[in-house]
Amino acid sequence: MSISFIIHSLEIPLVRPFRTSFGSQSVRDVVLVEAVSDSGVSGWGECVTMAWPGYSAEYTRGAINVMRDFLIPTLAPLLGAGRGSSVKGSISDGSTPAPDSVRAALAIMQGNPMAKSAIETALLDLWLKERNLSLGEFLGASRDRVDCGVSVGIPDSITDLIAEVGQYVEQGYRRIKLKVEPGWDLEALRAVRAEWPEIPLQVDANQAYRRSDADHLVKFDEFDLLLIEQPLPEDDLLGHKLISSVVATPICLDESILSVDSAESAIEFGATTIINIKPGRVGGFLNARDIHDLCVEKNIPVWCGGMLETGVGRAANIALAALPGFILPGDTSASNRYYKEDVTEPFVLDHGQLRVPTGPGIGVEPIAANLAEMSTASELVEV
Ligand code: OSB
Ligand code: MG
């Protein structure tokens, strides 16, 4: 007997298409990883890949393959039959390996942080449930509610933009983020600022500009933005430093930050003054916590990004966002910003905040009927 995994593929329609500079989607391809223990308890993790490699090199079919063919087999020595209290990293009943040992084992394989994060989180959920400990307590959360912002995709028109932002403002979101790209930026900002002169506002370009756009990006300064997120390609740290030297608005990196070391490099080099932390992008919640700790030490504000997660990923993100260094509102929106029906009980906005789950592990489970209805495939992977 050992821990086995079920890789669930789901399709959930989005309430409206979500368009960014790297593409558009109207259905979320979701992968949920379920780690099932000997005693029949399940731990859950969400793989936040998109269907195509537009945001980063990872994509859903590839993530499923690497989990099945490489990541789960790599964990066999930690999970396999016959292990017991003498096995390093396991606990006295010999069930679920300690989070650090899972991270270390997965680190043998290069890249694939989103796939790694899903597996690590499923095992972490199980490990925490065995200890009756919540993810928030484990990570060091200092709040029981988090401030929520919302990320607004590129719509068809300014009229549609104002209508959509208007709904979010009415619902109480504490910060608005506009997706931008060349041709959809200044006019959109001007329109939103004309309606809401005071609302905390920021933009995300998902790498759509180039170093030569510095003179254009300077024009963003007049809109009193909290930050400009990832204007240039992921690997262009020098470009971000150059942009920072001419644009007054703070530059925030998302795609460029892949680890504690890359975060420290970007900070020390002067390429960023704010960091968006996404557990999927950095290979799990332990790395996400470590980047948070580094940023606190270096006085770099952080906030929690999102990848259109279902309630499974959202629950865990909210626990992370409750750590003390997360001083800006996250892209941790309510379930109904994305889905008519979530796979878990919905997260509901309350005065612009979401409540940090307090139950053991990530604190939520998929609702069986919803999972069944949304499922397109499931694959059992035994170690
Ligand atoms: O760059 O932050 C991003 C969604 C998918 C992929 C990348 C990004 C986003 C978002 C939406 O901005 C965040 C969310 O609401 O989950
Ligand atoms: Mg982003």
Coordinates of C-alpha atoms and ligand atoms in Angstrom, one line a residue:
M1 CA 0.0 0.0 0.0
S2 CA 1.1 3.5 -0.6
I3 CA -0.2 6.9 -1.6
S4 CA -1.7 7.0 -5.0
F5 CA -2.7 10.0 -7.2
I6 CA -5.7 10.8 -9.3
I7 CA -5.2 13.4 -11.9
H8 CA -8.6 15.0 -12.6
S9 CA -9.2 17.0 -15.8
L10 CA -12.1 19.5 -15.7
E11 CA -13.6 22.1 -17.9
I12 CA -15.5 25.0 -16.4
P13 CA -17.0 27.8 -18.5
L14 CA -15.8 31.3 -17.5
V15 CA -18.6 33.9 -16.8
R16 CA -17.0 36.0 -19.6
P17 CA -14.0 35.4 -21.9
F18 CA -10.7 36.4 -20.3
R19 CA -8.4 38.1 -22.9
T20 CA -4.8 39.0 -22.2
S21 CA -1.8 40.0 -24.4
F22 CA -1.0 36.2 -24.7
G23 CA -4.4 35.0 -25.8
S24 CA -8.1 34.5 -24.9
Q25 CA -10.0 31.8 -23.1
S26 CA -13.7 31.3 -22.4
V27 CA -13.4 27.9 -20.7
R28 CA -10.9 27.1 -17.9
D29 CA -9.1 23.8 -18.4
V30 CA -8.5 22.7 -14.8
V31 CA -6.3 20.0 -13.5
L32 CA -6.8 18.9 -9.9
V33 CA -4.4 16.5 -8.3
E34 CA -5.8 14.2 -5.6
A35 CA -3.3 12.3 -3.4
V36 CA -5.1 9.4 -1.7
S37 CA -3.6 7.9 1.5
D38 CA -3.7 4.3 2.7
S39 CA -6.5 5.3 5.0
G40 CA -8.6 6.8 2.3
V41 CA -8.0 10.5 3.1
S42 CA -7.5 12.8 0.1
G43 CA -5.3 15.8 -0.3
W44 CA -5.8 18.3 -3.1
G45 CA -3.7 20.5 -5.3
E46 CA -4.6 22.6 -8.4
C47 CA -2.3 22.7 -11.4
V48 CA -2.7 26.2 -12.8
T49 CA -1.4 25.7 -16.3
M50 CA -3.3 27.1 -19.2
A51 CA -4.2 24.9 -22.2
W52 CA -1.5 26.6 -24.3
P53 CA 2.0 27.8 -23.5
G54 CA 1.1 31.6 -23.6
Y55 CA 1.8 32.8 -20.1
S56 CA 4.8 30.6 -19.6
A57 CA 6.3 27.5 -21.2
E58 CA 4.0 25.1 -19.3
Y59 CA 0.7 24.0 -20.6
T60 CA -2.0 21.6 -19.4
R61 CA -1.3 18.4 -21.5
G62 CA 2.4 18.7 -20.9
A63 CA 1.9 19.2 -17.2
I64 CA -0.3 16.0 -17.0
N65 CA 2.4 14.1 -18.9
V66 CA 5.3 15.3 -16.7
M67 CA 3.3 14.5 -13.5
R68 CA 2.5 11.0 -14.6
D69 CA 5.8 10.1 -16.3
F70 CA 8.3 11.9 -14.1
L71 CA 7.3 13.8 -11.1
I72 CA 5.1 11.1 -9.4
P73 CA 7.6 8.3 -10.2
T74 CA 10.4 10.5 -8.7
L75 CA 8.6 10.5 -5.4
A76 CA 8.4 6.7 -5.3
P77 CA 11.1 6.3 -2.6
L78 CA 9.2 8.7 -0.3
L79 CA 5.8 7.2 -0.9
G80 CA 6.3 3.6 -1.7
A81 CA 5.3 0.4 0.2
G82 CA 7.2 -0.6 3.3
R83 CA 8.3 2.8 4.4
G84 CA 8.0 3.6 8.1
S85 CA 9.2 5.8 10.8
S86 CA 12.8 5.1 9.9
V87 CA 12.4 6.7 6.5
K88 CA 13.8 10.2 6.5
G89 CA 11.0 12.7 6.0
S90 CA 8.1 10.4 7.0
I91 CA 6.2 10.6 10.2
S92 CA 5.8 7.9 12.8
D93 CA 2.8 6.2 11.1
G94 CA 4.7 6.1 7.9
S95 CA 2.1 7.8 5.8
T96 CA 2.7 11.2 4.2
P97 CA 6.2 12.5 3.6
A98 CA 7.2 15.9 5.1
P99 CA 6.7 18.9 2.8
D100 CA 10.4 19.7 2.7
S101 CA 11.3 16.2 1.6
V102 CA 8.7 16.4 -1.2
R103 CA 10.1 19.7 -2.4
A104 CA 13.7 18.4 -2.4
A105 CA 12.7 15.2 -4.3
L106 CA 10.8 17.2 -7.0
A107 CA 13.7 19.6 -7.4
I108 CA 15.7 16.8 -9.1
M109 CA 13.6 17.5 -12.2
Q110 CA 14.1 20.8 -14.0
G111 CA 11.4 23.4 -14.6
N112 CA 7.7 22.5 -14.6
P113 CA 6.9 24.5 -11.5
M114 CA 3.1 24.4 -11.9
A115 CA 3.1 20.7 -12.2
K116 CA 5.4 20.4 -9.1
S117 CA 3.3 22.8 -7.1
A118 CA 0.1 20.8 -7.8
I119 CA 1.7 17.5 -6.5
E120 CA 3.5 19.2 -3.6
T121 CA 0.2 20.9 -2.5
A122 CA -1.8 17.7 -2.7
L123 CA 0.7 16.0 -0.4
L124 CA 0.9 19.0 1.8
D125 CA -2.9 19.1 2.2
L126 CA -2.8 15.4 3.3
W127 CA 0.2 16.0 5.7
L128 CA -1.6 19.0 7.3
K129 CA -4.9 17.1 7.7
E130 CA -3.0 14.3 9.5
R131 CA -1.9 17.0 12.0
N132 CA -5.2 18.9 12.1
L133 CA -3.3 22.0 11.0
S134 CA -4.5 24.6 8.5
L135 CA -2.3 25.8 5.6
G136 CA -2.5 29.3 7.0
E137 CA -1.1 28.2 10.4
F138 CA 1.6 26.2 8.7
L139 CA 2.7 29.1 6.5
G140 CA 2.6 31.7 9.2
A141 CA -0.6 33.7 8.3
S142 CA -1.1 36.8 10.4
R143 CA -4.7 37.7 9.3
D144 CA -8.0 36.0 9.1
R145 CA -9.2 38.0 6.0
V146 CA -7.4 39.2 2.9
D147 CA -8.0 42.3 0.8
C148 CA -9.1 41.4 -2.7
G149 CA -8.5 43.0 -6.1
V150 CA -9.7 41.9 -9.5
S151 CA -7.9 41.4 -12.8
V152 CA -9.9 42.8 -15.8
G153 CA -9.3 41.2 -19.2
I154 CA -9.1 43.1 -22.4
P155 CA -12.7 43.7 -23.5
D156 CA -14.2 44.6 -26.9
S157 CA -14.7 48.2 -26.2
I158 CA -14.3 51.0 -23.7
T159 CA -18.0 50.9 -23.0
D160 CA -17.7 47.2 -22.1
L161 CA -14.7 48.0 -19.9
I162 CA -16.5 50.7 -17.9
A163 CA -19.5 48.4 -17.4
E164 CA -17.3 45.5 -16.2
V165 CA -15.2 47.7 -13.9
G166 CA -18.4 49.3 -12.6
Q167 CA -19.7 45.9 -11.5
Y168 CA -16.4 45.1 -9.6
V169 CA -16.4 48.5 -7.9
E170 CA -20.0 48.0 -6.8
Q171 CA -19.1 44.5 -5.5
G172 CA -16.5 46.1 -3.3
Y173 CA -13.2 45.1 -4.8
R174 CA -10.4 47.1 -3.2
R175 CA -8.2 47.4 -6.3
I176 CA -8.6 47.1 -10.1
K177 CA -6.0 45.7 -12.4
L178 CA -6.3 46.2 -16.2
K179 CA -4.8 43.9 -18.6
V180 CA -3.0 46.0 -21.2
E181 CA -1.1 45.6 -24.5
P182 CA 0.1 47.9 -27.2
G183 CA -3.1 49.5 -28.6
W184 CA -5.1 48.9 -25.4
D185 CA -3.6 50.9 -22.7
L186 CA -3.7 54.7 -22.4
E187 CA -7.3 55.1 -23.7
A188 CA -8.5 52.4 -21.3
L189 CA -6.7 54.0 -18.3
R190 CA -8.0 57.4 -19.2
A191 CA -11.6 56.1 -19.3
V192 CA -11.3 54.3 -16.0
R193 CA -9.6 57.2 -14.2
A194 CA -12.3 59.6 -15.5
E195 CA -15.0 57.4 -13.8
W196 CA -13.0 56.5 -10.7
P197 CA -10.3 59.1 -10.0
E198 CA -9.3 57.6 -6.6
I199 CA -9.6 53.8 -7.0
P200 CA -6.4 51.9 -6.5
L201 CA -5.4 50.9 -10.0
Q202 CA -2.6 48.9 -11.7
V203 CA -1.9 47.3 -15.0
D204 CA -0.5 44.0 -16.2
A205 CA 1.1 43.7 -19.7
N206 CA 2.2 40.0 -19.6
Q207 CA 5.4 40.8 -21.4
A208 CA 3.8 42.7 -24.3
Y209 CA 6.1 45.7 -24.5
R210 CA 9.8 46.0 -25.5
R211 CA 12.7 48.1 -24.2
S212 CA 12.1 50.5 -27.1
D213 CA 8.7 51.3 -25.6
A214 CA 10.2 53.2 -22.7
D215 CA 8.9 56.5 -24.0
H216 CA 5.4 55.1 -24.3
L217 CA 5.4 53.5 -20.8
V218 CA 6.3 56.9 -19.3
K219 CA 2.9 58.0 -20.3
F220 CA 1.4 55.6 -17.8
D221 CA 2.7 57.8 -15.0
E222 CA -0.1 60.3 -15.3
F223 CA -2.7 57.7 -14.1
D224 CA -1.4 57.4 -10.6
L225 CA -1.0 53.6 -10.8
L226 CA 0.2 51.3 -7.9
L227 CA 2.4 49.4 -10.3
I228 CA 3.1 48.2 -13.9
E229 CA 3.3 44.4 -13.9
Q230 CA 5.7 42.6 -16.2
P231 CA 5.9 45.0 -19.1
L232 CA 8.8 43.2 -20.8
P233 CA 9.7 39.6 -21.6
E234 CA 10.4 37.3 -18.7
D235 CA 14.2 37.0 -19.3
D236 CA 14.8 40.8 -19.8
L237 CA 15.9 41.9 -16.4
L238 CA 18.1 44.7 -17.8
G239 CA 15.1 46.0 -19.8
H240 CA 13.0 46.2 -16.6
K241 CA 15.9 48.0 -14.9
L242 CA 16.1 50.5 -17.8
I243 CA 12.3 51.1 -17.8
S244 CA 12.4 51.6 -14.0
S245 CA 14.9 54.4 -14.4
V246 CA 12.6 56.4 -16.7
V247 CA 9.1 55.5 -15.5
A248 CA 8.1 56.8 -12.1
T249 CA 5.4 54.1 -11.5
P250 CA 6.9 51.1 -9.7
I251 CA 7.7 48.0 -11.8
C252 CA 6.4 44.7 -10.5
L253 CA 7.6 41.4 -11.8
D254 CA 5.4 38.3 -12.3
E255 CA 6.7 35.9 -15.0
S256 CA 10.4 36.8 -14.3
I257 CA 10.3 35.5 -10.7
L258 CA 10.7 31.8 -10.6
S259 CA 12.6 31.1 -7.3
V260 CA 14.1 32.7 -4.2
D261 CA 17.3 33.2 -6.1
S262 CA 15.7 34.9 -9.2
A263 CA 13.7 37.1 -6.8
E264 CA 16.9 38.2 -5.0
S265 CA 18.7 38.7 -8.3
A266 CA 15.9 40.9 -9.7
I267 CA 15.7 43.0 -6.4
E268 CA 19.5 43.4 -6.0
F269 CA 19.9 44.3 -9.7
G270 CA 17.2 46.9 -9.5
A271 CA 14.8 45.4 -12.0
T272 CA 11.8 45.4 -9.6
T273 CA 10.5 47.0 -6.4
I274 CA 7.3 44.9 -6.0
I275 CA 6.8 41.2 -6.6
N276 CA 3.7 39.2 -7.5
I277 CA 3.9 35.8 -5.8
K278 CA 2.1 32.9 -7.5
P279 CA 2.7 29.5 -5.9
G280 CA 2.3 27.7 -9.3
R281 CA 4.9 29.9 -11.0
V282 CA 7.5 29.3 -8.3
G283 CA 6.9 25.5 -7.7
G284 CA 4.8 25.5 -4.6
F285 CA 3.8 27.1 -1.4
L286 CA 7.1 26.4 0.4
N287 CA 9.0 28.4 -2.3
A288 CA 6.3 31.0 -2.3
R289 CA 6.7 31.4 1.5
D290 CA 10.5 31.6 1.2
I291 CA 10.2 34.4 -1.5
H292 CA 7.8 36.2 0.9
D293 CA 10.3 35.9 3.7
L294 CA 13.1 37.3 1.4
C295 CA 10.9 40.2 0.3
V296 CA 10.0 41.1 3.9
E297 CA 13.7 41.1 4.8
K298 CA 14.4 43.4 1.7
N299 CA 11.5 45.7 2.3
I300 CA 9.9 44.6 -1.0
P301 CA 6.0 44.6 -0.9
V302 CA 4.4 41.5 -2.3
W303 CA 0.9 40.5 -3.3
C304 CA -0.7 37.2 -4.3
G305 CA -1.3 36.7 -8.0
G306 CA -3.9 34.3 -9.5
M307 CA -4.4 32.0 -12.4
L308 CA -8.2 31.9 -12.6
E309 CA -8.1 29.1 -9.9
T310 CA -11.1 27.1 -8.8
G311 CA -11.9 27.1 -5.1
V312 CA -9.2 24.4 -4.5
G313 CA -6.3 26.7 -5.7
R314 CA -8.0 29.8 -4.3
A315 CA -8.3 28.4 -0.8
A316 CA -4.6 27.8 -0.7
N317 CA -3.7 31.2 -2.3
I318 CA -5.8 33.0 0.3
A319 CA -3.8 31.3 3.1
L320 CA -0.6 32.5 1.5
A321 CA -2.0 36.0 1.0
A322 CA -2.6 36.2 4.8
L323 CA 1.1 36.3 5.5
P324 CA 2.4 39.7 6.9
G325 CA 4.4 40.8 3.8
F326 CA 1.3 40.6 1.5
I327 CA 0.6 44.3 1.9
L328 CA -1.1 44.9 -1.5
P329 CA -4.5 43.5 -2.4
G330 CA -4.2 40.2 -4.5
D331 CA -5.8 38.9 -7.6
T332 CA -7.7 36.7 -5.2
S333 CA -11.2 37.4 -6.4
A334 CA -14.5 35.7 -5.4
S335 CA -15.7 32.5 -7.2
N336 CA -18.4 34.4 -9.1
R337 CA -15.8 36.6 -10.8
Y338 CA -14.8 33.5 -12.7
Y339 CA -17.4 30.8 -12.5
K340 CA -21.2 30.5 -12.3
E341 CA -20.5 27.4 -10.3
D342 CA -17.2 26.6 -8.6
V343 CA -16.0 23.1 -7.9
T344 CA -15.9 23.8 -4.1
E345 CA -18.3 25.9 -2.0
P346 CA -18.0 29.4 -3.5
F347 CA -15.7 32.0 -2.1
V348 CA -17.9 35.1 -1.5
L349 CA -16.6 38.6 -1.2
D350 CA -17.4 40.4 2.0
H351 CA -16.5 44.1 2.1
G352 CA -13.8 43.6 -0.5
Q353 CA -12.2 40.7 1.5
L354 CA -12.2 36.9 1.5
R355 CA -12.0 34.9 4.7
V356 CA -8.9 32.7 5.2
P357 CA -10.0 29.1 5.5
T358 CA -9.4 27.6 8.9
G359 CA -10.1 23.9 8.4
P360 CA -7.3 21.4 8.3
G361 CA -5.0 21.5 5.2
I362 CA -6.3 23.9 2.5
G363 CA -9.6 23.9 4.3
V364 CA -11.8 23.0 1.3
E365 CA -12.8 19.9 -0.8
P366 CA -14.3 19.6 -4.2
I367 CA -18.1 19.0 -4.1
A368 CA -18.4 15.4 -5.5
A369 CA -21.4 16.2 -7.7
N370 CA -19.7 19.3 -9.1
L371 CA -16.5 17.4 -9.7
A372 CA -18.4 14.7 -11.6
E373 CA -20.3 17.2 -13.7
M374 CA -17.2 19.2 -14.7
S375 CA -14.9 16.2 -15.2
T376 CA -13.7 15.4 -18.7
A377 CA -11.1 12.7 -17.7
S378 CA -9.4 11.2 -14.6
E379 CA -6.3 9.1 -14.5
L380 CA -5.1 7.0 -11.6
V381 CA -1.3 7.1 -11.2
E382 CA 0.0 4.5 -8.7
V383 CA 3.5 4.7 -7.4
Ligands
OSB1 O1 -0.5 37.5 -15.4 O2 -1.5 37.7 -13.5 C1 -1.4 37.2 -14.7 C2 -4.5 35.0 -15.3 C3 -4.0 34.0 -16.0 C4 -2.6 34.0 -16.3 C5 -1.9 35.1 -15.9 C6 -2.4 36.1 -15.1 C7 -3.8 36.1 -14.9 C8 -4.5 37.2 -14.2 C9 -5.8 36.8 -13.5 O3 -4.1 38.3 -14.2 C10 -5.6 36.6 -12.1 C11 -6.8 35.9 -11.4 O4 -7.8 36.6 -11.3 O5 -6.8 34.7 -11.1
MG2 MG 0.6 38.9 -14.3

